[in-house]
Amino acid sequence: MSHFEIAFGDLPETISVFPLSGVLLLPRGRLPLNIFEPRYLNMFEDALANDRFIGMIQPTEPEEIPVDASGDIKDLDHENMPLHRTGCAGRIVSFEETEDNRLLVTLKGICRFKAGPELAQQRGYRRVAADWTRYRQDLVLEEAADIDRGRLLEALRTYFKEQGLSADWSALEGTPDEVLVTSLAMTCPFGPVEKQALLEAPDLLERSRVLTALVEMAAYGRSSEGQARQ
């Protein structure tokens, strides 16, 4: 076991949660974050002083982001957002302080959790009891899961072409299954409902199937959904 590897017994009983709609973190994925709200600066500073764990979780009903007259995002009412039951814990693996009082942070996904009872807020941010039992296998790197890479990559080529995007296809074709599925699931611009479905997929094979269906719908259009191969 490497010095930085997390064992099941290392997972905390409670975790600070960052409610963020449309953002997905998966085990072993890496998520860059730009932290500027005071309550979340507090949360990340406290995490850095302790176990470095942060729970990424989505609100159940995404709010419209309020913007003031100058175009700046106003503080969201995070105190009253109902949350999904399933989130994913990340560990802070890098951070940088900026001159304008922000933190540029990278989280590495560790393990999903079920959010239990909410605890008293701490320095303005929310915390929940965390149950990791159902997702214990997240700590183990999944081997090849017999995913249909050909179908996924074919849909992805069409999707990228429609979006005017380019990719290193030879590199993608050589990417291990879990890295490929995790990277695409986290970076493709799906909506909050789709992101939650990807998060809650029980294993790599099922996540690959959900991802392929979403890419196909985006690539070929919902009107042709019924013509998609089964």
Short mmCIF file of C-alpha atoms in Angstrom, two decimals:
data_model
loop_
_atom_site.label_atom_id
_atom_site.label_comp_id
_atom_site.label_asym_id
_atom_site.label_seq_id
_atom_site.Cartn_x
_atom_site.Cartn_y
_atom_site.Cartn_z
CA MET A 1 0.00 0.00 0.00
CA SER A 2 1.45 3.37 -1.01
CA HIS A 3 1.83 6.24 1.46
CA PHE A 4 -1.02 8.18 -0.16
CA GLU A 5 -3.45 5.29 -0.67
CA ILE A 6 -6.70 5.50 1.31
CA ALA A 7 -7.98 2.45 3.19
CA PHE A 8 -11.65 1.95 4.03
CA GLY A 9 -10.92 2.55 7.70
CA ASP A 10 -9.43 5.96 6.86
CA LEU A 11 -12.75 7.33 5.57
CA PRO A 12 -14.26 9.86 8.00
CA GLU A 13 -17.58 9.42 9.79
CA THR A 14 -18.58 12.98 8.89
CA ILE A 15 -17.70 15.07 5.87
CA SER A 16 -18.00 18.69 4.79
CA VAL A 17 -20.11 19.01 1.65
CA PHE A 18 -19.83 21.37 -1.29
CA PRO A 19 -23.24 21.57 -3.03
CA LEU A 20 -22.55 22.26 -6.69
CA SER A 21 -25.04 21.59 -9.47
CA GLY A 22 -23.88 19.99 -12.71
CA VAL A 23 -20.45 19.07 -11.37
CA LEU A 24 -19.38 15.44 -11.18
CA LEU A 25 -16.53 13.86 -9.25
CA LEU A 26 -15.85 10.13 -9.57
CA PRO A 27 -13.32 7.87 -7.83
CA ARG A 28 -9.81 8.49 -9.20
CA GLY A 29 -11.03 11.42 -11.28
CA ARG A 30 -9.48 14.86 -10.82
CA LEU A 31 -11.63 17.95 -10.42
CA PRO A 32 -10.23 21.52 -10.53
CA LEU A 33 -12.14 24.07 -8.45
CA ASN A 34 -11.99 27.85 -8.08
CA ILE A 35 -12.97 28.69 -4.49
CA PHE A 36 -13.91 32.26 -3.62
CA GLU A 37 -17.01 32.33 -1.38
CA PRO A 38 -16.00 32.96 2.26
CA ARG A 39 -17.84 29.90 3.62
CA TYR A 40 -16.08 27.61 1.15
CA LEU A 41 -12.72 29.23 1.72
CA ASN A 42 -13.34 28.35 5.37
CA MET A 43 -14.28 24.80 4.45
CA PHE A 44 -11.23 24.16 2.30
CA GLU A 45 -8.89 25.79 4.81
CA ASP A 46 -10.29 23.54 7.56
CA ALA A 47 -9.95 20.48 5.32
CA LEU A 48 -6.34 21.36 4.56
CA ALA A 49 -5.66 21.53 8.30
CA ASN A 50 -7.19 18.07 8.83
CA ASP A 51 -7.84 15.09 6.54
CA ARG A 52 -8.19 17.09 3.27
CA PHE A 53 -11.56 15.43 2.46
CA ILE A 54 -14.38 17.34 0.75
CA GLY A 55 -17.72 15.85 -0.26
CA MET A 56 -18.97 16.93 -3.68
CA ILE A 57 -22.75 16.64 -3.86
CA GLN A 58 -25.53 18.05 -6.04
CA PRO A 59 -28.67 19.86 -4.91
CA THR A 60 -31.80 17.90 -5.82
CA GLU A 61 -33.31 20.93 -7.54
CA PRO A 62 -30.65 23.03 -9.27
CA GLU A 63 -31.17 26.71 -8.70
CA GLU A 64 -30.84 29.41 -11.30
CA ILE A 65 -27.55 31.14 -10.48
CA PRO A 66 -28.31 34.73 -9.38
CA VAL A 67 -26.27 37.49 -10.99
CA ASP A 68 -26.17 41.09 -9.82
CA ALA A 69 -26.24 44.22 -11.99
CA SER A 70 -22.46 44.15 -12.48
CA GLY A 71 -22.59 40.60 -13.79
CA ASP A 72 -21.01 39.02 -10.71
CA ILE A 73 -22.46 35.84 -9.25
CA LYS A 74 -24.22 36.56 -5.97
CA ASP A 75 -24.05 34.30 -2.92
CA LEU A 76 -26.31 31.28 -3.35
CA ASP A 77 -28.73 30.16 -0.63
CA HIS A 78 -26.75 27.00 0.03
CA GLU A 79 -28.12 26.72 3.56
CA ASN A 80 -31.55 25.61 2.35
CA MET A 81 -30.71 23.52 -0.70
CA PRO A 82 -32.03 19.95 -0.36
CA LEU A 83 -29.24 17.58 -1.35
CA HIS A 84 -29.06 14.28 -3.21
CA ARG A 85 -28.33 11.31 -0.99
CA THR A 86 -25.29 10.22 -3.02
CA GLY A 87 -22.11 12.26 -3.34
CA CYS A 88 -18.43 11.56 -3.89
CA ALA A 89 -15.59 12.44 -1.55
CA GLY A 90 -12.45 13.97 -2.93
CA ARG A 91 -9.09 14.58 -1.31
CA ILE A 92 -7.26 17.85 -1.87
CA VAL A 93 -4.11 16.91 -3.79
CA SER A 94 -3.00 20.40 -4.80
CA PHE A 95 -3.90 24.01 -4.09
CA GLU A 96 -2.71 27.50 -4.89
CA GLU A 97 -3.55 30.79 -3.20
CA THR A 98 -4.17 33.74 -5.53
CA GLU A 99 -3.54 37.44 -4.99
CA ASP A 100 -7.29 38.14 -5.10
CA ASN A 101 -8.11 35.82 -2.18
CA ARG A 102 -9.16 32.69 -4.07
CA LEU A 103 -8.03 29.10 -3.79
CA LEU A 104 -7.33 27.07 -6.92
CA VAL A 105 -7.82 23.49 -5.79
CA THR A 106 -7.63 20.03 -7.34
CA LEU A 107 -9.65 17.21 -5.77
CA LYS A 108 -8.90 13.56 -6.46
CA GLY A 109 -12.01 11.38 -6.21
CA ILE A 110 -11.75 8.76 -3.48
CA CYS A 111 -15.09 7.09 -2.73
CA ARG A 112 -18.81 7.72 -3.06
CA PHE A 113 -20.95 8.05 0.06
CA LYS A 114 -24.55 8.14 1.21
CA ALA A 115 -25.32 11.41 2.97
CA GLY A 116 -26.89 10.78 6.35
CA PRO A 117 -28.24 13.27 8.88
CA GLU A 118 -27.02 16.82 8.50
CA LEU A 119 -24.90 18.19 11.33
CA ALA A 120 -24.58 21.70 12.72
CA GLN A 121 -22.89 24.06 10.31
CA GLN A 122 -19.27 24.92 10.92
CA ARG A 123 -17.94 28.35 9.94
CA GLY A 124 -20.84 28.73 7.51
CA TYR A 125 -20.54 25.44 5.60
CA ARG A 126 -22.56 22.23 5.75
CA ARG A 127 -21.55 18.82 7.09
CA VAL A 128 -23.24 15.43 6.97
CA ALA A 129 -22.78 11.99 8.45
CA ALA A 130 -21.29 9.77 5.73
CA ASP A 131 -22.05 6.12 5.07
CA TRP A 132 -19.43 4.54 2.79
CA THR A 133 -20.53 0.91 3.06
CA ARG A 134 -22.33 0.57 -0.25
CA TYR A 135 -19.39 2.01 -2.18
CA ARG A 136 -16.48 0.23 -0.52
CA GLN A 137 -15.36 -1.14 -3.91
CA ASP A 138 -14.73 2.42 -5.13
CA LEU A 139 -11.36 2.16 -3.39
CA VAL A 140 -10.30 -0.63 -5.76
CA LEU A 141 -9.20 0.17 -9.32
CA GLU A 142 -11.62 -1.58 -11.69
CA GLU A 143 -10.10 -3.78 -14.33
CA ALA A 144 -11.47 -4.04 -17.88
CA ALA A 145 -15.24 -4.44 -17.69
CA ASP A 146 -15.93 -5.52 -21.28
CA ILE A 147 -17.35 -2.12 -22.15
CA ASP A 148 -18.39 -1.45 -25.73
CA ARG A 149 -15.55 0.95 -26.55
CA GLY A 150 -16.29 0.86 -30.28
CA ARG A 151 -19.83 2.09 -29.82
CA LEU A 152 -18.80 4.75 -27.31
CA LEU A 153 -15.96 6.11 -29.44
CA GLU A 154 -18.09 6.10 -32.60
CA ALA A 155 -20.73 8.22 -30.87
CA LEU A 156 -18.01 10.42 -29.40
CA ARG A 157 -16.52 11.10 -32.84
CA THR A 158 -19.90 12.25 -34.11
CA TYR A 159 -20.50 14.32 -30.98
CA PHE A 160 -17.10 16.05 -31.23
CA LYS A 161 -17.66 16.74 -34.92
CA GLU A 162 -21.06 18.32 -34.21
CA GLN A 163 -19.51 20.45 -31.45
CA GLY A 164 -16.47 21.45 -33.53
CA LEU A 165 -14.12 19.76 -31.06
CA SER A 166 -10.89 17.91 -31.73
CA ALA A 167 -9.33 14.98 -29.89
CA ASP A 168 -6.29 12.74 -29.96
CA TRP A 169 -8.17 9.62 -31.03
CA SER A 170 -5.16 7.34 -30.92
CA ALA A 171 -4.61 8.36 -27.29
CA LEU A 172 -8.28 7.83 -26.46
CA GLU A 173 -8.26 4.40 -28.04
CA GLY A 174 -5.31 3.41 -25.86
CA THR A 175 -6.75 4.83 -22.62
CA PRO A 176 -7.70 2.23 -19.98
CA ASP A 177 -11.43 1.62 -19.62
CA GLU A 178 -11.91 3.25 -16.22
CA VAL A 179 -9.84 6.32 -17.08
CA LEU A 180 -11.73 6.77 -20.36
CA VAL A 181 -15.21 6.45 -18.84
CA THR A 182 -14.38 8.55 -15.77
CA SER A 183 -12.79 11.36 -17.79
CA LEU A 184 -15.63 11.55 -20.31
CA ALA A 185 -18.34 11.34 -17.64
CA MET A 186 -16.78 14.20 -15.69
CA THR A 187 -15.93 16.50 -18.60
CA CYS A 188 -18.81 16.10 -21.06
CA PRO A 189 -21.31 18.95 -20.57
CA PHE A 190 -24.31 16.91 -19.43
CA GLY A 191 -27.04 18.32 -17.21
CA PRO A 192 -27.37 17.75 -13.45
CA VAL A 193 -29.79 14.83 -13.82
CA GLU A 194 -27.48 13.05 -16.24
CA LYS A 195 -24.45 13.73 -14.01
CA GLN A 196 -26.27 12.21 -11.04
CA ALA A 197 -27.17 9.13 -13.07
CA LEU A 198 -23.51 8.67 -13.97
CA LEU A 199 -22.52 9.07 -10.32
CA GLU A 200 -25.05 6.53 -9.08
CA ALA A 201 -24.27 3.86 -11.71
CA PRO A 202 -23.25 0.86 -9.59
CA ASP A 203 -20.10 -0.10 -11.48
CA LEU A 204 -17.87 0.73 -14.45
CA LEU A 205 -19.83 -1.37 -16.93
CA GLU A 206 -23.16 0.26 -16.09
CA ARG A 207 -21.58 3.73 -16.06
CA SER A 208 -20.17 3.07 -19.54
CA ARG A 209 -23.66 2.12 -20.76
CA VAL A 210 -25.21 5.26 -19.30
CA LEU A 211 -22.40 7.37 -20.75
CA THR A 212 -22.75 5.81 -24.20
CA ALA A 213 -26.50 6.43 -24.23
CA LEU A 214 -26.00 10.07 -23.23
CA VAL A 215 -23.31 10.66 -25.87
CA GLU A 216 -25.47 9.00 -28.53
CA MET A 217 -28.44 11.22 -27.66
CA ALA A 218 -26.22 14.30 -27.81
CA ALA A 219 -24.52 13.17 -31.04
CA TYR A 220 -27.48 11.90 -33.02
CA GLY A 221 -30.31 13.94 -31.52
CA ARG A 222 -33.21 12.88 -29.37
CA SER A 223 -35.37 12.48 -32.46
CA SER A 224 -33.27 9.52 -33.50
CA GLU A 225 -33.12 8.02 -30.02
CA GLY A 226 -35.48 5.25 -31.01
CA GLN A 227 -33.16 4.27 -33.85
CA ALA A 228 -30.14 3.84 -31.57
CA ARG A 229 -28.72 0.39 -31.59
CA GLN A 230 -29.77 -1.89 -28.75
#
